[in-house]
Amino acid sequence: QKEVEQDPGPLSVPEGAIVSLNCTYSNSAFQYFMWYRQYSRKGPELLMYTYSSGNKEDGRFTAQVDKSSKYISLFIRDSQPSDSATYLCAFTNTGNQFYFGTGTSLTVIP
Amino acid sequence: AAGVIQSPRHLIKEKRETATLKCYPIPRHDTVYWYQQGPGQDPQFLISFYEKMQSDKGSIPDRFSAQQFSDYHSELNMSSLELGDSALYFCASSLSERRTGVRTGELFFGEGSRLTVL
């Protein structure tokens, strides 16, 4: 079983839609949960970073962590064409190694 | 704000040649990571350094080596290049919590170095 599972998409939504991105993980030792956004040919950019179960909101983005189900989500409200990118979930337990999902490709259509 | 700087941005090499990639972490960050990302793939961890000492090793081939220097910049050396080494190579840096020394999950990536092996 892979450490991290993420649906690669692609996901295509109209502008203004709510987007839901999800990842599951198998390692219960993971303590830190992250979402990265990666534009084509660019480095991943940290979007959201959470430590515990629950919700964390930052502008149009909400990260949700459910440790009991080993499931994390990223919600994007009022999606914009500039949100079109690949979204990677990432996990670590001690900060020594990070485990990434394969990324979900999102296109927001104007 | 200063970001992670990588050079060169693009590199073309032939099989069996060598290549060196450089990374300058964010000032005061104490940990540097190297990742390899193939087309359409997630970043694969290669190696990391904490305070200039090798910290962790991932799927780094024996043909590759890396080190971190006294000024905290890091170099990834790749020898006997193969076609399969063509990828984006990312460097990332992070800062440990001062009180506990625990490294958190906040990785900051550079723009990447694109290596093409012909």
PDB file of C-alpha atoms in Angstrom:
ATOM      1  CA  GLN A   1       0.000   0.000   0.000  1.00  0.00           C
ATOM      2  CA  LYS A   2       1.332   3.427  -0.938  1.00  0.00           C
ATOM      3  CA  GLU A   3       1.948   5.881   1.875  1.00  0.00           C
ATOM      4  CA  VAL A   4      -0.192   8.512   0.164  1.00  0.00           C
ATOM      5  CA  GLU A   5      -3.058   8.218  -2.289  1.00  0.00           C
ATOM      6  CA  GLN A   6      -4.295  11.174  -4.285  1.00  0.00           C
ATOM      7  CA  ASP A   7      -6.628  11.202  -7.275  1.00  0.00           C
ATOM      8  CA  PRO A   8      -4.605  12.683 -10.157  1.00  0.00           C
ATOM      9  CA  GLY A   9      -7.664  14.099 -11.883  1.00  0.00           C
ATOM     10  CA  PRO A  10      -7.684  16.071 -14.082  1.00  0.00           C
ATOM     11  CA  LEU A  11     -10.354  18.193 -12.496  1.00  0.00           C
ATOM     12  CA  SER A  12     -12.084  20.906 -14.504  1.00  0.00           C
ATOM     13  CA  VAL A  13     -14.515  23.365 -12.896  1.00  0.00           C
ATOM     14  CA  PRO A  14     -16.185  26.647 -13.882  1.00  0.00           C
ATOM     15  CA  GLU A  15     -14.994  29.879 -12.323  1.00  0.00           C
ATOM     16  CA  GLY A  16     -16.636  30.511  -8.948  1.00  0.00           C
ATOM     17  CA  ALA A  17     -17.141  26.820  -8.156  1.00  0.00           C
ATOM     18  CA  ILE A  18     -16.101  25.194  -4.905  1.00  0.00           C
ATOM     19  CA  VAL A  19     -13.271  22.743  -5.418  1.00  0.00           C
ATOM     20  CA  SER A  20     -12.615  19.769  -3.162  1.00  0.00           C
ATOM     21  CA  LEU A  21      -9.266  17.983  -3.272  1.00  0.00           C
ATOM     22  CA  ASN A  22      -8.531  14.935  -1.160  1.00  0.00           C
ATOM     23  CA  CYS A  23      -5.766  12.641  -0.035  1.00  0.00           C
ATOM     24  CA  THR A  24      -5.640   9.532   2.098  1.00  0.00           C
ATOM     25  CA  TYR A  25      -2.607   8.254   3.920  1.00  0.00           C
ATOM     26  CA  SER A  26      -1.639   5.069   5.669  1.00  0.00           C
ATOM     27  CA  ASN A  27       1.061   6.102   8.141  1.00  0.00           C
ATOM     28  CA  SER A  28      -0.531   7.041  11.457  1.00  0.00           C
ATOM     29  CA  ALA A  29       2.793   8.591  12.550  1.00  0.00           C
ATOM     30  CA  PHE A  30       2.333  11.537  10.211  1.00  0.00           C
ATOM     31  CA  GLN A  31       1.974  14.695  12.278  1.00  0.00           C
ATOM     32  CA  TYR A  32       2.205  17.510   9.767  1.00  0.00           C
ATOM     33  CA  PHE A  33      -0.144  17.877   6.835  1.00  0.00           C
ATOM     34  CA  MET A  34       0.450  20.199   3.940  1.00  0.00           C
ATOM     35  CA  TRP A  35      -0.965  21.288   0.627  1.00  0.00           C
ATOM     36  CA  TYR A  36       1.298  22.587  -2.092  1.00  0.00           C
ATOM     37  CA  ARG A  37       0.340  24.298  -5.327  1.00  0.00           C
ATOM     38  CA  GLN A  38       2.574  23.764  -8.334  1.00  0.00           C
ATOM     39  CA  TYR A  39       2.277  25.712 -11.533  1.00  0.00           C
ATOM     40  CA  SER A  40       3.728  24.191 -14.682  1.00  0.00           C
ATOM     41  CA  ARG A  41       7.546  24.115 -14.652  1.00  0.00           C
ATOM     42  CA  LYS A  42       7.686  25.817 -11.260  1.00  0.00           C
ATOM     43  CA  GLY A  43       8.568  24.645  -7.769  1.00  0.00           C
ATOM     44  CA  PRO A  44       5.799  23.603  -5.364  1.00  0.00           C
ATOM     45  CA  GLU A  45       4.523  26.502  -3.273  1.00  0.00           C
ATOM     46  CA  LEU A  46       3.275  25.886   0.266  1.00  0.00           C
ATOM     47  CA  LEU A  47      -0.422  26.753   0.498  1.00  0.00           C
ATOM     48  CA  MET A  48      -1.624  25.308   3.769  1.00  0.00           C
ATOM     49  CA  TYR A  49       0.110  23.685   6.701  1.00  0.00           C
ATOM     50  CA  THR A  50      -1.657  22.034   9.615  1.00  0.00           C
ATOM     51  CA  TYR A  51      -0.575  20.051  12.618  1.00  0.00           C
ATOM     52  CA  SER A  52      -3.754  18.724  14.141  1.00  0.00           C
ATOM     53  CA  SER A  53      -7.153  17.404  13.187  1.00  0.00           C
ATOM     54  CA  GLY A  54      -9.788  19.945  12.310  1.00  0.00           C
ATOM     55  CA  ASN A  55     -10.128  22.833   9.927  1.00  0.00           C
ATOM     56  CA  LYS A  56      -7.771  25.650   9.058  1.00  0.00           C
ATOM     57  CA  GLU A  57      -8.904  28.532   6.927  1.00  0.00           C
ATOM     58  CA  ASP A  58      -6.825  31.018   4.950  1.00  0.00           C
ATOM     59  CA  GLY A  59      -8.767  33.278   2.636  1.00  0.00           C
ATOM     60  CA  ARG A  60     -10.518  31.163   0.016  1.00  0.00           C
ATOM     61  CA  PHE A  61      -8.669  28.030   1.124  1.00  0.00           C
ATOM     62  CA  THR A  62      -9.699  25.622   3.884  1.00  0.00           C
ATOM     63  CA  ALA A  63      -7.629  22.617   4.897  1.00  0.00           C
ATOM     64  CA  GLN A  64      -9.334  19.808   6.755  1.00  0.00           C
ATOM     65  CA  VAL A  65      -7.598  16.969   8.559  1.00  0.00           C
ATOM     66  CA  ASP A  66      -9.295  13.843   9.890  1.00  0.00           C
ATOM     67  CA  LYS A  67      -6.628  11.791  11.619  1.00  0.00           C
ATOM     68  CA  SER A  68      -9.038   9.053  12.635  1.00  0.00           C
ATOM     69  CA  SER A  69      -9.881   8.386   8.992  1.00  0.00           C
ATOM     70  CA  LYS A  70      -6.375   9.275   7.729  1.00  0.00           C
ATOM     71  CA  TYR A  71      -7.931  11.692   5.302  1.00  0.00           C
ATOM     72  CA  ILE A  72      -7.164  15.293   4.414  1.00  0.00           C
ATOM     73  CA  SER A  73      -8.976  17.735   2.173  1.00  0.00           C
ATOM     74  CA  LEU A  74      -8.395  21.112   0.616  1.00  0.00           C
ATOM     75  CA  PHE A  75     -11.392  23.254  -0.279  1.00  0.00           C
ATOM     76  CA  ILE A  76     -11.113  26.215  -2.613  1.00  0.00           C
ATOM     77  CA  ARG A  77     -14.041  28.621  -2.563  1.00  0.00           C
ATOM     78  CA  ASP A  78     -14.905  30.988  -5.398  1.00  0.00           C
ATOM     79  CA  SER A  79     -12.305  29.334  -7.619  1.00  0.00           C
ATOM     80  CA  GLN A  80     -10.428  31.555 -10.038  1.00  0.00           C
ATOM     81  CA  PRO A  81      -8.631  30.800 -13.303  1.00  0.00           C
ATOM     82  CA  SER A  82      -5.393  31.649 -11.469  1.00  0.00           C
ATOM     83  CA  ASP A  83      -6.055  28.629  -9.230  1.00  0.00           C
ATOM     84  CA  SER A  84      -5.406  26.371 -12.231  1.00  0.00           C
ATOM     85  CA  ALA A  85      -2.414  24.306 -11.170  1.00  0.00           C
ATOM     86  CA  THR A  86      -1.461  20.929  -9.745  1.00  0.00           C
ATOM     87  CA  TYR A  87      -2.180  20.515  -6.050  1.00  0.00           C
ATOM     88  CA  LEU A  88       0.011  18.170  -4.044  1.00  0.00           C
ATOM     89  CA  CYS A  89      -0.725  16.915  -0.580  1.00  0.00           C
ATOM     90  CA  ALA A  90       2.282  16.180   1.594  1.00  0.00           C
ATOM     91  CA  PHE A  91       2.921  14.567   4.942  1.00  0.00           C
ATOM     92  CA  THR A  92       5.731  14.207   7.391  1.00  0.00           C
ATOM     93  CA  ASN A  93       6.187  12.872  10.899  1.00  0.00           C
ATOM     94  CA  THR A  94       9.473  14.411  12.005  1.00  0.00           C
ATOM     95  CA  GLY A  95      10.358  16.729   9.153  1.00  0.00           C
ATOM     96  CA  ASN A  96      13.082  14.361   8.020  1.00  0.00           C
ATOM     97  CA  GLN A  97      11.227  12.947   5.076  1.00  0.00           C
ATOM     98  CA  PHE A  98       8.188  14.265   3.292  1.00  0.00           C
ATOM     99  CA  TYR A  99       5.744  12.068   1.435  1.00  0.00           C
ATOM    100  CA  PHE A 100       3.917  13.625  -1.468  1.00  0.00           C
ATOM    101  CA  GLY A 101       0.781  12.657  -3.306  1.00  0.00           C
ATOM    102  CA  THR A 102       0.981  12.408  -7.079  1.00  0.00           C
ATOM    103  CA  GLY A 103      -0.882  15.694  -7.413  1.00  0.00           C
ATOM    104  CA  THR A 104      -4.329  16.636  -8.726  1.00  0.00           C
ATOM    105  CA  SER A 105      -4.397  18.752 -11.859  1.00  0.00           C
ATOM    106  CA  LEU A 106      -7.038  21.495 -11.591  1.00  0.00           C
ATOM    107  CA  THR A 107      -8.311  23.732 -14.380  1.00  0.00           C
ATOM    108  CA  VAL A 108     -10.697  26.575 -13.587  1.00  0.00           C
ATOM    109  CA  ILE A 109     -12.548  27.650 -16.692  1.00  0.00           C
ATOM    110  CA  PRO A 110     -13.429  31.370 -16.995  1.00  0.00           C
TER     111      PRO A 110
ATOM    112  CA  ALA B   1      11.497  38.011   1.013  1.00  0.00           C
ATOM    113  CA  ALA B   2      14.429  35.856  -0.012  1.00  0.00           C
ATOM    114  CA  GLY B   3      13.542  32.493  -1.475  1.00  0.00           C
ATOM    115  CA  VAL B   4      15.437  29.311  -2.250  1.00  0.00           C
ATOM    116  CA  ILE B   5      17.769  29.932  -5.174  1.00  0.00           C
ATOM    117  CA  GLN B   6      18.760  27.156  -7.533  1.00  0.00           C
ATOM    118  CA  SER B   7      21.196  27.148 -10.409  1.00  0.00           C
ATOM    119  CA  PRO B   8      21.376  26.454 -13.216  1.00  0.00           C
ATOM    120  CA  ARG B   9      17.709  26.607 -14.175  1.00  0.00           C
ATOM    121  CA  HIS B  10      18.271  24.469 -17.236  1.00  0.00           C
ATOM    122  CA  LEU B  11      21.024  22.002 -18.020  1.00  0.00           C
ATOM    123  CA  ILE B  12      21.545  19.739 -21.005  1.00  0.00           C
ATOM    124  CA  LYS B  13      24.038  16.900 -20.756  1.00  0.00           C
ATOM    125  CA  GLU B  14      24.913  13.780 -22.682  1.00  0.00           C
ATOM    126  CA  LYS B  15      24.865  10.248 -21.301  1.00  0.00           C
ATOM    127  CA  ARG B  16      27.780   9.388 -19.034  1.00  0.00           C
ATOM    128  CA  GLU B  17      28.580  13.055 -18.392  1.00  0.00           C
ATOM    129  CA  THR B  18      28.504  14.696 -14.977  1.00  0.00           C
ATOM    130  CA  ALA B  19      26.375  17.549 -13.702  1.00  0.00           C
ATOM    131  CA  THR B  20      26.370  19.717 -10.602  1.00  0.00           C
ATOM    132  CA  LEU B  21      23.329  21.536  -9.293  1.00  0.00           C
ATOM    133  CA  LYS B  22      23.539  24.285  -6.698  1.00  0.00           C
ATOM    134  CA  CYS B  23      21.087  25.391  -4.057  1.00  0.00           C
ATOM    135  CA  TYR B  24      21.106  28.430  -1.793  1.00  0.00           C
ATOM    136  CA  PRO B  25      18.548  27.985   1.001  1.00  0.00           C
ATOM    137  CA  ILE B  26      16.563  30.750   2.622  1.00  0.00           C
ATOM    138  CA  PRO B  27      18.846  32.588   5.062  1.00  0.00           C
ATOM    139  CA  ARG B  28      18.795  31.087   8.573  1.00  0.00           C
ATOM    140  CA  HIS B  29      17.084  27.902   7.405  1.00  0.00           C
ATOM    141  CA  ASP B  30      18.966  24.967   8.882  1.00  0.00           C
ATOM    142  CA  THR B  31      17.742  22.083   6.727  1.00  0.00           C
ATOM    143  CA  VAL B  32      18.123  21.515   2.989  1.00  0.00           C
ATOM    144  CA  TYR B  33      16.367  18.830   0.965  1.00  0.00           C
ATOM    145  CA  TRP B  34      16.864  17.608  -2.585  1.00  0.00           C
ATOM    146  CA  TYR B  35      13.965  16.201  -4.581  1.00  0.00           C
ATOM    147  CA  GLN B  36      13.684  14.732  -8.061  1.00  0.00           C
ATOM    148  CA  GLN B  37      10.456  15.124 -10.012  1.00  0.00           C
ATOM    149  CA  GLY B  38       9.902  13.244 -13.243  1.00  0.00           C
ATOM    150  CA  PRO B  39       7.222  14.337 -15.732  1.00  0.00           C
ATOM    151  CA  GLY B  40       3.768  13.950 -14.208  1.00  0.00           C
ATOM    152  CA  GLN B  41       5.200  12.472 -11.019  1.00  0.00           C
ATOM    153  CA  ASP B  42       5.326  13.563  -7.422  1.00  0.00           C
ATOM    154  CA  PRO B  43       8.620  14.807  -6.012  1.00  0.00           C
ATOM    155  CA  GLN B  44      10.864  11.964  -4.870  1.00  0.00           C
ATOM    156  CA  PHE B  45      13.066  12.624  -1.874  1.00  0.00           C
ATOM    157  CA  LEU B  46      16.770  12.196  -2.547  1.00  0.00           C
ATOM    158  CA  ILE B  47      18.707  13.461   0.445  1.00  0.00           C
ATOM    159  CA  SER B  48      18.648  16.061   3.201  1.00  0.00           C
ATOM    160  CA  PHE B  49      21.125  17.967   5.339  1.00  0.00           C
ATOM    161  CA  TYR B  50      20.661  19.448   8.782  1.00  0.00           C
ATOM    162  CA  GLU B  51      23.222  21.982   9.926  1.00  0.00           C
ATOM    163  CA  LYS B  52      25.591  20.848   7.172  1.00  0.00           C
ATOM    164  CA  MET B  53      25.449  17.189   8.180  1.00  0.00           C
ATOM    165  CA  GLN B  54      23.680  14.570   6.098  1.00  0.00           C
ATOM    166  CA  SER B  55      20.391  13.959   7.819  1.00  0.00           C
ATOM    167  CA  ASP B  56      18.389  11.529   5.779  1.00  0.00           C
ATOM    168  CA  LYS B  57      18.736   9.584   2.583  1.00  0.00           C
ATOM    169  CA  GLY B  58      15.962   8.652   0.190  1.00  0.00           C
ATOM    170  CA  SER B  59      16.043   7.159  -3.264  1.00  0.00           C
ATOM    171  CA  ILE B  60      19.320   8.743  -4.278  1.00  0.00           C
ATOM    172  CA  PRO B  61      21.345   6.618  -6.737  1.00  0.00           C
ATOM    173  CA  ASP B  62      24.936   5.740  -5.840  1.00  0.00           C
ATOM    174  CA  ARG B  63      26.010   7.802  -8.869  1.00  0.00           C
ATOM    175  CA  PHE B  64      24.744  10.909  -7.079  1.00  0.00           C
ATOM    176  CA  SER B  65      26.300  12.639  -4.121  1.00  0.00           C
ATOM    177  CA  ALA B  66      25.524  15.821  -2.270  1.00  0.00           C
ATOM    178  CA  GLN B  67      27.006  18.032   0.373  1.00  0.00           C
ATOM    179  CA  GLN B  68      26.247  21.183   2.278  1.00  0.00           C
ATOM    180  CA  PHE B  69      28.944  23.792   2.703  1.00  0.00           C
ATOM    181  CA  SER B  70      29.875  26.152   5.523  1.00  0.00           C
ATOM    182  CA  ASP B  71      27.782  28.939   3.980  1.00  0.00           C
ATOM    183  CA  TYR B  72      24.795  26.516   3.976  1.00  0.00           C
ATOM    184  CA  HIS B  73      24.578  26.259   0.220  1.00  0.00           C
ATOM    185  CA  SER B  74      24.282  22.730  -1.081  1.00  0.00           C
ATOM    186  CA  GLU B  75      25.401  20.978  -4.252  1.00  0.00           C
ATOM    187  CA  LEU B  76      24.045  17.835  -5.876  1.00  0.00           C
ATOM    188  CA  ASN B  77      26.632  16.054  -7.984  1.00  0.00           C
ATOM    189  CA  MET B  78      25.460  13.572 -10.575  1.00  0.00           C
ATOM    190  CA  SER B  79      27.858  11.345 -12.477  1.00  0.00           C
ATOM    191  CA  SER B  80      27.517   8.771 -15.270  1.00  0.00           C
ATOM    192  CA  LEU B  81      24.274  10.413 -16.270  1.00  0.00           C
ATOM    193  CA  GLU B  82      21.559   8.232 -17.727  1.00  0.00           C
ATOM    194  CA  LEU B  83      18.556   9.132 -19.858  1.00  0.00           C
ATOM    195  CA  GLY B  84      16.308   8.369 -16.878  1.00  0.00           C
ATOM    196  CA  ASP B  85      17.982  11.113 -14.862  1.00  0.00           C
ATOM    197  CA  SER B  86      16.180  13.706 -16.967  1.00  0.00           C
ATOM    198  CA  ALA B  87      13.904  15.456 -14.489  1.00  0.00           C
ATOM    199  CA  LEU B  88      13.266  18.573 -12.494  1.00  0.00           C
ATOM    200  CA  TYR B  89      15.491  18.722  -9.443  1.00  0.00           C
ATOM    201  CA  PHE B  90      14.160  20.763  -6.583  1.00  0.00           C
ATOM    202  CA  CYS B  91      15.920  22.034  -3.559  1.00  0.00           C
ATOM    203  CA  ALA B  92      13.880  22.958  -0.515  1.00  0.00           C
ATOM    204  CA  SER B  93      14.752  24.419   2.848  1.00  0.00           C
ATOM    205  CA  SER B  94      13.105  24.600   6.221  1.00  0.00           C
ATOM    206  CA  LEU B  95      13.730  25.899   9.707  1.00  0.00           C
ATOM    207  CA  SER B  96      13.543  23.898  12.907  1.00  0.00           C
ATOM    208  CA  GLU B  97      11.579  25.158  15.845  1.00  0.00           C
ATOM    209  CA  ARG B  98      14.047  27.010  18.053  1.00  0.00           C
ATOM    210  CA  ARG B  99      12.806  25.625  21.333  1.00  0.00           C
ATOM    211  CA  THR B 100      12.579  21.954  20.449  1.00  0.00           C
ATOM    212  CA  GLY B 101      14.777  21.629  17.374  1.00  0.00           C
ATOM    213  CA  VAL B 102      11.962  19.725  15.743  1.00  0.00           C
ATOM    214  CA  ARG B 103      11.704  20.215  12.036  1.00  0.00           C
ATOM    215  CA  THR B 104       8.202  21.166  11.023  1.00  0.00           C
ATOM    216  CA  GLY B 105       6.414  20.623   7.764  1.00  0.00           C
ATOM    217  CA  GLU B 106       7.022  24.029   6.220  1.00  0.00           C
ATOM    218  CA  LEU B 107       9.153  23.288   3.197  1.00  0.00           C
ATOM    219  CA  PHE B 108      10.039  26.109   0.860  1.00  0.00           C
ATOM    220  CA  PHE B 109      10.974  25.030  -2.628  1.00  0.00           C
ATOM    221  CA  GLY B 110      13.192  26.633  -5.206  1.00  0.00           C
ATOM    222  CA  GLU B 111      12.178  27.048  -8.832  1.00  0.00           C
ATOM    223  CA  GLY B 112      13.990  23.851  -9.758  1.00  0.00           C
ATOM    224  CA  SER B 113      16.767  22.880 -12.143  1.00  0.00           C
ATOM    225  CA  ARG B 114      15.630  21.087 -15.271  1.00  0.00           C
ATOM    226  CA  LEU B 115      18.140  18.473 -16.337  1.00  0.00           C
ATOM    227  CA  THR B 116      17.868  16.951 -19.789  1.00  0.00           C
ATOM    228  CA  VAL B 117      20.108  14.012 -20.615  1.00  0.00           C
ATOM    229  CA  LEU B 118      20.468  13.255 -24.318  1.00  0.00           C
TER     230      LEU B 118
END
